[in-house]
Amino acid sequence: MSNLQTVILSLSVAYAVIGALLLVVLVYARLHWSLKAVAVVVTSTFYVVSFTEMRGLLGWASSDRMPSAFKLLQARIVEPHSLEGDPGSIYLWVEALDEDNRPSGIPRAFRVPYDDRLADKTHAAQNEIAAGHPQGGRAADFGGGDGSLIDMVREYVTPKTILETSGGDSSTGEFNAPPAGAQGAVFTPVPPPRMPPKDEQ
């Protein structure tokens, strides 16, 4: 069991205990039924919100949508492994760029489904970075993120042996067709930052 699975299992047990304690309190407390219902709804909402927000705090690569424009800092390609049922992933460490091509200074790790063409383009971008040529990209070339709470739960109740190995998102265990942008330009040289216009005197 991976560290992420252990964390999710621990949180699930902790939330179940809290829910059970809340149930005991509400059964024996002399409160109006509407107040009890509000307590249940608020607690349930807290479970979902805290779980989804905790994923970002743990430092795991996000499967959410990447920044609209970004600079590629580094990448790691994990090829599919049919024996282990791993569909493969491509991990990208990126830094958001503003409209003037200035970096935000806050790097973030993202995970996208493995695709042969995208892997080739990522490897080529790594070589360009090593040669001193910064590379960037756009979120539009990668599609939206697919890592929802339901998808995360589905991964842990679906045996990995039945996962697709010809491409997919390792965070969900579901097959995802490569984004349309993966067929075209995914990484391109990062243009220099646009300087603000000088004051005319």
Coordinates of C-alpha atoms in Angstrom, one line a residue, residues 60-194:
W60 CA 1.4 14.9 -4.4
A61 CA 1.3 15.7 -8.1
S62 CA -2.0 17.3 -9.0
S63 CA -4.3 16.0 -11.8
D64 CA -6.1 19.3 -11.9
R65 CA -5.9 21.7 -14.9
M66 CA -2.5 23.2 -15.4
P67 CA -1.9 27.0 -15.5
S68 CA -3.0 28.6 -18.7
A69 CA 0.6 29.4 -19.6
F70 CA 3.6 27.9 -17.8
K71 CA 7.4 27.3 -17.9
L72 CA 8.4 23.6 -17.8
L73 CA 11.1 23.2 -15.0
Q74 CA 11.5 19.4 -15.1
A75 CA 9.6 16.3 -16.1
R76 CA 9.6 12.6 -15.3
I77 CA 8.1 9.9 -17.6
V78 CA 6.7 6.7 -16.1
E79 CA 6.0 4.3 -18.9
P80 CA 3.1 1.8 -18.6
H81 CA 3.8 -1.5 -16.9
S82 CA 1.5 -4.2 -18.0
L83 CA 2.4 -6.7 -15.4
E84 CA 1.7 -4.3 -12.5
G85 CA -1.3 -2.9 -14.2
D86 CA 0.2 0.6 -14.2
P87 CA -1.1 2.7 -17.1
G88 CA 1.8 5.1 -16.8
S89 CA 2.0 8.8 -16.1
I90 CA 3.9 11.9 -17.1
Y91 CA 4.9 14.2 -14.2
L92 CA 5.5 17.8 -15.0
W93 CA 7.0 20.4 -12.6
V94 CA 5.9 23.7 -13.9
E95 CA 5.8 27.4 -13.0
A96 CA 2.9 29.6 -14.0
L97 CA 3.5 32.5 -16.4
D98 CA 1.5 35.7 -16.4
E99 CA 0.4 37.6 -19.6
D100 CA 3.9 39.2 -19.8
N101 CA 5.7 35.8 -19.6
R102 CA 6.9 36.5 -16.1
P103 CA 7.1 33.4 -13.8
S104 CA 5.1 33.3 -10.6
G105 CA 8.0 31.8 -8.6
I106 CA 5.7 29.1 -7.2
P107 CA 6.5 25.7 -8.9
R108 CA 3.8 23.0 -8.9
A109 CA 3.8 19.3 -9.8
F110 CA 1.2 18.0 -12.2
R111 CA 0.4 14.5 -13.5
V112 CA -1.1 13.8 -16.9
P113 CA -2.0 10.4 -18.5
Y114 CA 0.8 8.6 -20.4
D115 CA 0.8 8.9 -24.1
D116 CA 3.5 7.9 -26.5
R117 CA 3.5 11.2 -28.5
L118 CA 3.4 13.3 -25.3
A119 CA 6.2 11.2 -23.8
D120 CA 8.4 11.9 -26.9
K121 CA 7.6 15.6 -26.8
T122 CA 8.3 15.7 -23.1
H123 CA 11.7 14.0 -23.6
A124 CA 12.6 16.4 -26.4
A125 CA 11.6 19.3 -24.1
Q126 CA 13.9 17.9 -21.4
N127 CA 16.8 17.8 -23.8
E128 CA 16.1 21.4 -24.8
I129 CA 16.1 22.5 -21.1
A130 CA 19.4 20.6 -20.5
A131 CA 20.8 22.5 -23.5
G132 CA 19.9 25.8 -21.9
H133 CA 16.7 26.5 -24.0
P134 CA 13.7 27.1 -21.6
Q135 CA 10.5 25.4 -22.6
G136 CA 7.0 26.3 -21.9
G137 CA 3.4 25.2 -22.7
R138 CA -0.3 25.9 -22.4
A139 CA -3.0 24.2 -20.5
A140 CA -5.1 24.2 -23.6
D141 CA -2.8 21.6 -25.1
F142 CA -3.3 19.2 -22.2
G143 CA -7.1 19.4 -21.6
G144 CA -8.7 19.6 -18.2
G145 CA -7.9 17.8 -15.0
D146 CA -9.8 14.6 -14.3
G147 CA -8.9 14.0 -10.6
S148 CA -12.2 14.3 -8.8
L149 CA -13.0 12.9 -5.3
I150 CA -15.1 10.1 -6.9
D151 CA -12.2 9.2 -9.2
M152 CA -9.8 9.0 -6.3
V153 CA -12.1 6.6 -4.4
R154 CA -12.7 4.5 -7.6
E155 CA -9.0 3.9 -7.9
Y156 CA -8.8 2.2 -4.5
V157 CA -11.9 -0.1 -5.1
T158 CA -10.8 -1.2 -8.6
P159 CA -8.1 -3.9 -8.8
K160 CA -5.1 -2.6 -10.7
T161 CA -5.0 -5.8 -12.7
I162 CA -8.0 -4.7 -14.7
L163 CA -6.8 -1.2 -15.4
E164 CA -6.1 -0.2 -19.0
T165 CA -2.4 -0.2 -19.8
S166 CA -2.6 1.4 -23.2
G167 CA -2.9 4.9 -21.8
G168 CA -4.8 6.4 -18.9
D169 CA -4.7 8.4 -15.7
S170 CA -2.9 6.6 -12.9
S171 CA -4.8 8.7 -10.4
T172 CA -8.2 7.4 -11.6
G173 CA -7.4 4.1 -13.2
E174 CA -9.6 5.1 -16.1
F175 CA -8.7 5.2 -19.8
N176 CA -8.4 8.7 -21.1
A177 CA -7.8 9.5 -24.7
P178 CA -4.8 11.7 -25.2
P179 CA -5.8 15.4 -25.4
A180 CA -6.1 16.9 -28.9
G181 CA -3.2 19.2 -28.1
A182 CA -0.9 16.3 -27.6
Q183 CA -0.9 15.7 -31.3
G184 CA 0.5 19.2 -32.0
A185 CA 2.8 21.7 -30.3
V186 CA 2.9 20.8 -26.6
F187 CA 6.2 22.4 -25.5
T188 CA 7.7 25.5 -27.2
P189 CA 10.5 27.8 -26.4
V190 CA 9.6 30.3 -23.6
P191 CA 9.6 33.9 -25.0
P192 CA 11.4 36.5 -23.0
P193 CA 9.4 38.5 -20.5
R194 CA 7.7 41.6 -21.9

